[in-house]
Coordinates of C-alpha atoms in Angstrom, one line a residue:
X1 CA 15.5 -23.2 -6.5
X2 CA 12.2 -22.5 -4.5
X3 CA 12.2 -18.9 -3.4
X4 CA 9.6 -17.2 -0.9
X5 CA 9.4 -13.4 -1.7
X6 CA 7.9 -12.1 1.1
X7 CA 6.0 -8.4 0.5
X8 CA 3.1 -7.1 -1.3
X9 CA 4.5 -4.2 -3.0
X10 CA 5.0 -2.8 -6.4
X11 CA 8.9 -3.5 -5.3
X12 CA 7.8 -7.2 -4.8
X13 CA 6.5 -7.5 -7.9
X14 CA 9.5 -6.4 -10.0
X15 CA 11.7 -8.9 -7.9
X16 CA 9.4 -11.5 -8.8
X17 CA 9.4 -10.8 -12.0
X18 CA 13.0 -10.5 -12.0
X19 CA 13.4 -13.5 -10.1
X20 CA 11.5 -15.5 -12.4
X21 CA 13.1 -15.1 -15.3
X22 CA 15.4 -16.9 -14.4
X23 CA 16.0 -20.4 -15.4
X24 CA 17.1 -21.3 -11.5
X25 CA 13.7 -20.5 -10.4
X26 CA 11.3 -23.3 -9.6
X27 CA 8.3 -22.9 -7.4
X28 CA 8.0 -19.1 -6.8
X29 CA 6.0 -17.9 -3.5
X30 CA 5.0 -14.1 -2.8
X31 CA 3.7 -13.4 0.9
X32 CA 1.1 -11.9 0.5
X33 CA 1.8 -10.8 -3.2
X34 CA -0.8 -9.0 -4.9
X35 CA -3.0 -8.8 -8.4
X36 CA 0.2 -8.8 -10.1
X37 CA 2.4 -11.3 -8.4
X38 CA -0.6 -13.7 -8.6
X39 CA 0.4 -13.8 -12.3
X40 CA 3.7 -15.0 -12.1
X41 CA 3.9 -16.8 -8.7
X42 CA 2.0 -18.1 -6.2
X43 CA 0.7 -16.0 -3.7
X44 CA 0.5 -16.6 0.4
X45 CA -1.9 -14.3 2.2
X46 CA -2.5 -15.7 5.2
X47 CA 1.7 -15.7 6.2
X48 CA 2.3 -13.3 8.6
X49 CA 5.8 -12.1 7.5
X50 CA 7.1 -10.4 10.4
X51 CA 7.1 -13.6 12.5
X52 CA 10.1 -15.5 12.0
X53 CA 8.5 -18.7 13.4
X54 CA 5.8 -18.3 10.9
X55 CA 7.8 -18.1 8.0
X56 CA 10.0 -20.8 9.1
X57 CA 7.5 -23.1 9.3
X58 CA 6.8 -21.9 5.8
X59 CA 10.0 -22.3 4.4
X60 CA 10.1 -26.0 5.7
X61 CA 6.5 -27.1 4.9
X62 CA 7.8 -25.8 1.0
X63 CA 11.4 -26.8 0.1
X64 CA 12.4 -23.3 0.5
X65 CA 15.9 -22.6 -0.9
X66 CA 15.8 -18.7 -0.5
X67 CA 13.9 -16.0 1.5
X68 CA 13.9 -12.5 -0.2
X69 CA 13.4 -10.1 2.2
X70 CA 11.2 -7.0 0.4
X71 CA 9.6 -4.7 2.8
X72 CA 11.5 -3.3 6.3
X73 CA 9.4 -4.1 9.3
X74 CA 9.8 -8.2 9.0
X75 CA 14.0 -7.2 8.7
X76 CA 13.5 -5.1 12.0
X77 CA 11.6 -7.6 13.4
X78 CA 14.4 -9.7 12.3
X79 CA 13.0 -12.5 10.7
X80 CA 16.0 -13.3 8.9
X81 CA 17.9 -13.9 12.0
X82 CA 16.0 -17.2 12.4
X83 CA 16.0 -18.1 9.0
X84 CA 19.6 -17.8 9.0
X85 CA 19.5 -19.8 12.8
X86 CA 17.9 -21.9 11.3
X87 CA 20.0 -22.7 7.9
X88 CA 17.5 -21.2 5.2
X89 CA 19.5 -19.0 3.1
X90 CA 18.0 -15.4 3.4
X91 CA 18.6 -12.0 1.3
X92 CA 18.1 -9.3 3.8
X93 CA 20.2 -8.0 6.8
X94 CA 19.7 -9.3 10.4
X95 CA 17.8 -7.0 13.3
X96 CA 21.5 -5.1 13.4
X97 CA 21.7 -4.5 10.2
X98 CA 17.9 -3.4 10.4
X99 CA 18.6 -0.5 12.8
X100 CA 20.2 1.6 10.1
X101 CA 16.6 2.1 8.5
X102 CA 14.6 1.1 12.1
X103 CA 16.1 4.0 14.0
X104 CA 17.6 7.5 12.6
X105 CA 19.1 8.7 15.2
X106 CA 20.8 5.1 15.4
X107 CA 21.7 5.4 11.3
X108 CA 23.0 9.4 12.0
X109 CA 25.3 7.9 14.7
X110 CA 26.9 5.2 12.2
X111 CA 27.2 7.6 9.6
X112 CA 29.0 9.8 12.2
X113 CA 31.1 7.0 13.6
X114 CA 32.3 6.0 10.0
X115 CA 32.9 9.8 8.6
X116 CA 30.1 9.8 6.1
X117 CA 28.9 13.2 5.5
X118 CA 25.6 13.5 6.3
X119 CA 23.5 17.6 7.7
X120 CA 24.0 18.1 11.3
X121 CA 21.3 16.8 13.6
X122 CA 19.9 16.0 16.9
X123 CA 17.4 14.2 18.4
X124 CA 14.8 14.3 21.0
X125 CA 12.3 12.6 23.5
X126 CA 10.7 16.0 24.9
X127 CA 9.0 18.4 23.4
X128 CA 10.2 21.5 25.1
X129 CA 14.3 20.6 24.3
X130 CA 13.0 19.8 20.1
X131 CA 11.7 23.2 19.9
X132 CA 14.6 24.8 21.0
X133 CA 16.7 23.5 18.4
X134 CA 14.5 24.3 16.3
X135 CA 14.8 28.1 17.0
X136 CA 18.5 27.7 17.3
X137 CA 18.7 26.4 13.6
X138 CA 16.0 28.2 12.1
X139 CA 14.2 27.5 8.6
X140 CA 14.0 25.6 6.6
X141 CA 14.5 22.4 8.9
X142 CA 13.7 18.6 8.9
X143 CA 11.7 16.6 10.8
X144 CA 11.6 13.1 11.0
X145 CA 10.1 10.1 13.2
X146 CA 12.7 7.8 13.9
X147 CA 11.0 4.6 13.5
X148 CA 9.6 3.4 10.3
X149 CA 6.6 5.6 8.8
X150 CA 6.1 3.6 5.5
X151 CA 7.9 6.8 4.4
X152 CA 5.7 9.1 5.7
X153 CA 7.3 10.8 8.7
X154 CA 9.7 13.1 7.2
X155 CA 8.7 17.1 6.8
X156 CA 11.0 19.4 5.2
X157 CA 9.3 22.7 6.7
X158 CA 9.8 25.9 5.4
X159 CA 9.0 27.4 8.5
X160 CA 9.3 26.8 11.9
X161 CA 6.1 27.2 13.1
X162 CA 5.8 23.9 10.1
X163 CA 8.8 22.2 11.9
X164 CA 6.8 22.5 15.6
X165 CA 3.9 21.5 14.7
X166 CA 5.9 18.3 12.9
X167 CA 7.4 17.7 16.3
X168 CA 3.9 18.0 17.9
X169 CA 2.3 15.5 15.5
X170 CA 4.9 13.4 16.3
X171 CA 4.8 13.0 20.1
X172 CA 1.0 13.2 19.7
X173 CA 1.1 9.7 18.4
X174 CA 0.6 10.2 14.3
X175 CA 2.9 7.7 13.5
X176 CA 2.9 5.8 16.9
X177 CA 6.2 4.3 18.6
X178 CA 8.2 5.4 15.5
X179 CA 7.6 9.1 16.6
X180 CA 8.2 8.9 20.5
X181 CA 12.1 10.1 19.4
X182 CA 11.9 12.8 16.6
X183 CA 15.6 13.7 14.7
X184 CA 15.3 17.8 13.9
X185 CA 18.4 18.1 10.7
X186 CA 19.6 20.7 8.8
X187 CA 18.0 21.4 5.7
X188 CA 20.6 20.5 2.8
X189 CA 20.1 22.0 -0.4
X190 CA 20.7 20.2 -4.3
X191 CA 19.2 17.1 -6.2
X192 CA 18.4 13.8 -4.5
X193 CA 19.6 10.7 -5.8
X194 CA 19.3 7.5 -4.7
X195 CA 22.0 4.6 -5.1
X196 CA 21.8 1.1 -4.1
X197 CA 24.2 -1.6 -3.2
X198 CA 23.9 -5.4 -3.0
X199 CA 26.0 -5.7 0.6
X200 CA 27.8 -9.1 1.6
X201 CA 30.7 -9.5 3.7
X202 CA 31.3 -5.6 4.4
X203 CA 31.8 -5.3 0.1
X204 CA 29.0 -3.0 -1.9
X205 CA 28.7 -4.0 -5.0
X206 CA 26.4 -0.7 -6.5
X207 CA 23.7 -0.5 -8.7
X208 CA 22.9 2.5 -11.3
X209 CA 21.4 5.6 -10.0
X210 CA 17.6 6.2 -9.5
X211 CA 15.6 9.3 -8.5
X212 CA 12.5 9.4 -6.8
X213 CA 9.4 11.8 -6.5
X214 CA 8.8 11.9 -3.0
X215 CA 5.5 15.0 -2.8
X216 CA 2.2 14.2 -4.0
X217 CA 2.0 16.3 -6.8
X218 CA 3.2 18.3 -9.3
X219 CA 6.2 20.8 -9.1
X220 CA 7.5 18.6 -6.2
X221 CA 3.9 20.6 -4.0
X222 CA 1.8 18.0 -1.3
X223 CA 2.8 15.7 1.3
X224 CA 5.4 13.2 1.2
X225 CA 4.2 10.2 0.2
X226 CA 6.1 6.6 -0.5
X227 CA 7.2 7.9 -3.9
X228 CA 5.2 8.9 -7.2
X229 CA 7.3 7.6 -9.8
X230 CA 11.2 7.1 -10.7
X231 CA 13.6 7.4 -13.5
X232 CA 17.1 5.7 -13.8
X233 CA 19.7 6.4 -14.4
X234 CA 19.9 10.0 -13.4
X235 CA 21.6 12.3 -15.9
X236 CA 22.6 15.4 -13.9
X237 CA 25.0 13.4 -11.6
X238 CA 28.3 13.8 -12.6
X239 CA 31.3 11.7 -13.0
X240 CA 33.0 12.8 -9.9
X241 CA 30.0 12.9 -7.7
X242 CA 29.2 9.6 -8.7
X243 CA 32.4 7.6 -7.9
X244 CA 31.9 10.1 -4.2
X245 CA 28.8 8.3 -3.6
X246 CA 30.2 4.9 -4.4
X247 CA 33.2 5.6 -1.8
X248 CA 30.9 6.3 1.0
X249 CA 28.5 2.8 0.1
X250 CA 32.0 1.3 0.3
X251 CA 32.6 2.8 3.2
X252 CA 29.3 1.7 5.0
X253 CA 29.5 -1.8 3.6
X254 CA 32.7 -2.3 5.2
X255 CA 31.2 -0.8 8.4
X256 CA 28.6 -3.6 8.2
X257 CA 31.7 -6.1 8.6
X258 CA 32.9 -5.0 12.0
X259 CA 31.5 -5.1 15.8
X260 CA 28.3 -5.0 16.0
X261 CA 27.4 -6.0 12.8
X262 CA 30.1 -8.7 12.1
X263 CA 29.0 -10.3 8.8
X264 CA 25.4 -10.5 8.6
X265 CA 24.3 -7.8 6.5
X266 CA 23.8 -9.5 3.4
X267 CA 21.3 -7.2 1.1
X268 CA 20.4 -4.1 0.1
X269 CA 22.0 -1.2 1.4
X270 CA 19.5 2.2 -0.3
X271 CA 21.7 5.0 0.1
X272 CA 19.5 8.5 -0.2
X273 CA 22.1 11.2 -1.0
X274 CA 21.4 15.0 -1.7
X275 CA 23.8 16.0 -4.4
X276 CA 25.2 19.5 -1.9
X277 CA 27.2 22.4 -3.3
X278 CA 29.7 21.0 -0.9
X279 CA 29.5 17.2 -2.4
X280 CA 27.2 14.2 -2.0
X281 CA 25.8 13.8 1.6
X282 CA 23.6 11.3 3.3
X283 CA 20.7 11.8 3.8
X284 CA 18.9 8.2 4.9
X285 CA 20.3 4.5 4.8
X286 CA 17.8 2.0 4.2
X287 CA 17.9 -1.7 4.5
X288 CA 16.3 -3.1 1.7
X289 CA 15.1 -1.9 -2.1
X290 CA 13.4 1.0 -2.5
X291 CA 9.8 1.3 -3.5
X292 CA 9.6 2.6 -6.5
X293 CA 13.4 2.2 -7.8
X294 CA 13.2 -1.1 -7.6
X295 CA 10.7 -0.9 -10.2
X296 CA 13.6 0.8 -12.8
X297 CA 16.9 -0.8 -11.5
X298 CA 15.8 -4.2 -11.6
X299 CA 14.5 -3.9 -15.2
X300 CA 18.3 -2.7 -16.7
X301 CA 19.8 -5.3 -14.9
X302 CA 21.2 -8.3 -17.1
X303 CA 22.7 -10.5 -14.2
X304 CA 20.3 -13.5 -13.6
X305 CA 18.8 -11.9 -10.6
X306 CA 19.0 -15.6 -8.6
X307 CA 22.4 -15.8 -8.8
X308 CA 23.3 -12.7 -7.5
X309 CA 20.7 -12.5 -4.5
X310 CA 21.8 -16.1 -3.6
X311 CA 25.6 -15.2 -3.7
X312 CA 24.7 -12.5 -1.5
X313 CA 22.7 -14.6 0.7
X314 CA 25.8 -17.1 1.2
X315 CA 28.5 -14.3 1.5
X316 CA 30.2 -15.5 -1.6
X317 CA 31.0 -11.8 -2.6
X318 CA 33.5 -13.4 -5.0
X319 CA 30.3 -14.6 -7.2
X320 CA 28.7 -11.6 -7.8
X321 CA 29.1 -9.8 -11.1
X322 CA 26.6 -6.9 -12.3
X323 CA 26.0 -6.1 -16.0
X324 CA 23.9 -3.3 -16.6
X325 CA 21.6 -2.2 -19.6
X326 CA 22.2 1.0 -21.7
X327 CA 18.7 1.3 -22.2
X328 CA 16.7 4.7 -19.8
X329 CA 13.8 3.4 -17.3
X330 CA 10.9 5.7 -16.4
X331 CA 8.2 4.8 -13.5
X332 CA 5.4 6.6 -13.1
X333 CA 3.2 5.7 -10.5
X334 CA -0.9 5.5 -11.0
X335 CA -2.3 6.1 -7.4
X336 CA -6.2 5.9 -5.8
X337 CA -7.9 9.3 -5.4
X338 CA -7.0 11.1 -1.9
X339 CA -3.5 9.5 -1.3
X340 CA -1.6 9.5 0.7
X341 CA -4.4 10.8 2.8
X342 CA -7.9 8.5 2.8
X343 CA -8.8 7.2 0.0
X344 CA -11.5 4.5 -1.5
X345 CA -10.7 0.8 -3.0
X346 CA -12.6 -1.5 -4.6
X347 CA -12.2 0.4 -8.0
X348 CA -12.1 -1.7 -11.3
X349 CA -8.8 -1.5 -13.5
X350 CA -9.0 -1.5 -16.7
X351 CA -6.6 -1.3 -19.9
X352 CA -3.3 -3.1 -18.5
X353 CA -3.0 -5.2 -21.4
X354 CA -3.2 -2.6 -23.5
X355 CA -0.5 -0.6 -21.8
X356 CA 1.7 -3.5 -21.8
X357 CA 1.4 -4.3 -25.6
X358 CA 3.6 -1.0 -26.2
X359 CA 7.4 -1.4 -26.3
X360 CA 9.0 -1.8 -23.6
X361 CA 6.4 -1.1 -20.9
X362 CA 5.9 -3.1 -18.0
X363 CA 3.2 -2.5 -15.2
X364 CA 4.4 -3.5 -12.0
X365 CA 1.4 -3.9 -9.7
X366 CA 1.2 -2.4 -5.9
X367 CA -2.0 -1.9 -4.2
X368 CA -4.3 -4.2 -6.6
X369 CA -6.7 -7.5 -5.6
X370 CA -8.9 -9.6 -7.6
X371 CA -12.7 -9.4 -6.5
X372 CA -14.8 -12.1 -6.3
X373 CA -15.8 -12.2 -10.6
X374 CA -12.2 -11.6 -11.0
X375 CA -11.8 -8.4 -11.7
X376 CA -8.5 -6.5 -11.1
X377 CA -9.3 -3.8 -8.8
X378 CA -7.7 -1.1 -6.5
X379 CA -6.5 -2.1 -2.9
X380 CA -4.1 0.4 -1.8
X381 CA -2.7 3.7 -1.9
X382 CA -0.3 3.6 -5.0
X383 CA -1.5 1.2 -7.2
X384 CA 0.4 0.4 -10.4
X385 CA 3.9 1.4 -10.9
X386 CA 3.5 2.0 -15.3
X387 CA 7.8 1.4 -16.3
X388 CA 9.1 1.6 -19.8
X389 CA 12.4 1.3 -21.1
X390 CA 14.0 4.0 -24.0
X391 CA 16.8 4.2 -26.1
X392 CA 17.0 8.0 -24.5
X393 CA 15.2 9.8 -21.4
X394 CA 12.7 11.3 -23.7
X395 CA 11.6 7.6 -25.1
X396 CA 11.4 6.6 -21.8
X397 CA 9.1 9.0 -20.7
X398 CA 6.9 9.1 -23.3
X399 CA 6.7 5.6 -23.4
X400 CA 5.8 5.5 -20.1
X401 CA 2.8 8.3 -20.2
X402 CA 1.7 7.0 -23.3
X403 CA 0.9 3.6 -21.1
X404 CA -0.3 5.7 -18.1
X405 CA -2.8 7.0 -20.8
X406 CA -4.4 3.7 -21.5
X407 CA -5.1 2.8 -18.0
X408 CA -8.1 3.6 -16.2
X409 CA -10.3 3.2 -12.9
X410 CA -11.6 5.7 -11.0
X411 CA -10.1 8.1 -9.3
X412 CA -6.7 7.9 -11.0
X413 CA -4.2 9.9 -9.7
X414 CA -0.8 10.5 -10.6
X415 CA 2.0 13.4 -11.7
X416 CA 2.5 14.2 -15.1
X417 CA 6.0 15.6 -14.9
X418 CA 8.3 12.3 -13.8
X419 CA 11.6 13.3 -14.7
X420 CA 10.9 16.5 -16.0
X421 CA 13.3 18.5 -14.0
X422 CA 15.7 16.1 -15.4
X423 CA 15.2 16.5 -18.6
X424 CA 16.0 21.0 -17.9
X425 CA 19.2 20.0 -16.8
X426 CA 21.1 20.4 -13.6
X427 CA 20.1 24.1 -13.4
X428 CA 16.8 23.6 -12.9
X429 CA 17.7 23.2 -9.1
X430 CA 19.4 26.3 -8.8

């Protein structure tokens, strides 16, 4: 098969690299790709992927079998819906399907409508009726943009003076039309976890756990950022709060086979729960893989990626069978200097090889470009996801920092405790 990945992520790269292990992959194409994807496919720059007509014409001029779908905005946008129109088989929802990760309010109602447990919310379009709730609630509260933020318009505030000036910022324009409606939630209390689900035909078939790293820097302190590294599978969830979280992706995917959806959500469904005294709850539905579990689900898998993404794609739910590694994954991500506020590229990377010579580590590039003598250098935000596989959690990690250790350009930045709260036990968040 020909396959168009279309993203430029260090979630693009591990499906690539997924993808093209597999002996059904042919020609591989990543739109726009980057340093890392250059290696294994080829890459597309000049694509625009959020126009549907553009990546049609793509798809034609190239014998494409398969569209994978990596990044939310060209789903929202709804480039798949004219792939599919067209006949092109795609992995990623439609527009509708979309709306769970384009809007929150929009996601909150679904989860409402379909009894998922989820904090109590409400949102807004005025200033004045936002900070009211916000004094009825109290502190700590959430804040989030509606739209998509690139995972940057959620505060947890700890007071709420925090939480209005959140709301200001967000009708002030710092995250443009996603913040002209603002969802004020309670705050829930416990562990995150995230848990994914290939979705076809309103049936979830889930992947293993994950957990993310959301703040900027050590002891969980900063801003939110798109994620600084990743572990999986995550060893404080228990038996009986994982088969509640797989009930409720059941329930959603089978919400994704009625009115309005009908049966075109075929993808990922990214379920964000926080693990609550009270059980699992919802906390955010996305559409697609996250960035950076992708980087440590995809590596335990032992399904021939292909198979299962064009199974989805088809709605031949019947085909799909997961097999997972016993093996631990650990991600820790290497970022440039200042994110995910400003922040300088251009910086040379050194010592990849190196890092990847050491059992079991992979580096999954992100923001990374070749200059013109060739040299790898920085071009983003978060620029290397550094992933190793372990026999146990501790392996994992110190494989993983062990690679981080032999990487280098300037400004490197990056937390050193990935999976250390873990690693304490489930009472170190009490």
């Amino acid at each position: 098969m020909n396959i168009l990945v279309l993203g430029g992520g260090g979630r693009e790269h591990a499906i690539a690299w997924a993808l093209a292990q597999s002996p059904n992959c042919d020609d591989l194409f990543v739109a726009p790709g980057n340093g890392g994807t250059a290696q294994i496919a080829e890459n597309i720059a000049t694509l625009d992927v959020d126009s549907g007509a553009a990546v049609l014409g793509f798809s034609r001029d190239h014998d494409i079998d398969m569209v994978v779908i990596g990044p939310e905005a060209p789903l929202v946008a709804g480039v798949a819906d004219v792939l599919r129109e067209a006949g092109i088989a795609v992995f990623g929802p439609d527009a509708q399907g979309a709306r769970l990760e384009g809007s929150k309010t929009y996601s909150k109602q679904f989860m409402e409508d379909n009894g998922i447990p989820t904090a109590r919310y409400a949102s807004f379009t005025e200033l004045d009726p936002a900070l009211a709730y916000i004094r009825e609630l109290g502190a700590p509260i959430v804040v989030k943009a509606d739209g998509l933020a690139a995972g940057k318009g959620v505060f947890v505030a700890e007071t709420e003076e925090v939480a209005e000036d959140a709301v200001r910022s967000c009708f002030d324009g710092a995250f443009g039309d996603a913040g002209s409606t603002v969802l004020i939630e309670e705050c829930l209390t416990g562990p995150e976890c995230s848990l994914l689900a290939f979705v076809t035909n309103g049936h979830a078939f889930c992947m293993t756990t994950a957990q993310d790293h959301k703040r900027a820097f050590d002891g969980d302190r900063g801003p939110n950022t798109g994620g600084m590294g990743v572990y999986s599978p995550v060893p404080i969830v228990t038996d009986e709060e994982l088969a509640e979280m797989r009930r409720i992706m059941e329930v959603a995917a089978a919400a994704t086979a009625k009115e309005p959806f009908e049966h075109d959500y075929r993808g990922v469904l990214y379920g964000g729960f926080m693990l609550t005294p009270e059980g699992p709850k919802v906390l955010e539905f996305n559409a697609r893989f996250g960035d950076p579990e992708t980087q440590v689900v995809l590596p335990r898998l032992e399904s021939d990626l292909v198979e299962v993404m064009y199974a989805v794609a088809q709605g031949r739910f019947e085909d799909i069978d997961l097999r997972w590694s016993d093996t631990w994954a650990v991600c820790v991500v290497l970022a440039s200097e200042g994110y995910p506020g400003a922040y300088e590229k251009g910086k040379v990377i050194l010592g990849i090889d190196e890092a990847e010579d050491l059992k079991g580590v992979t580096v999954f590039h992100a923001g990374t470009a070749l200059n013109s003598d060739g040299e790898l250098i920085t071009a983003g935000g978060r620029v290397l996801n550094v992933v190793a596989l372990g026999e146990s959690f501790d392996d994992a990690r110190e494989a993983a920092y062990d690679a981080v250790d032999l990487i280098n350009f300037e400004g490197k930045q990056y937390r050193t405790d990935i999976g250390k709260r873990a690693a304490s036990g489930r009472g170190a968040w009490e």
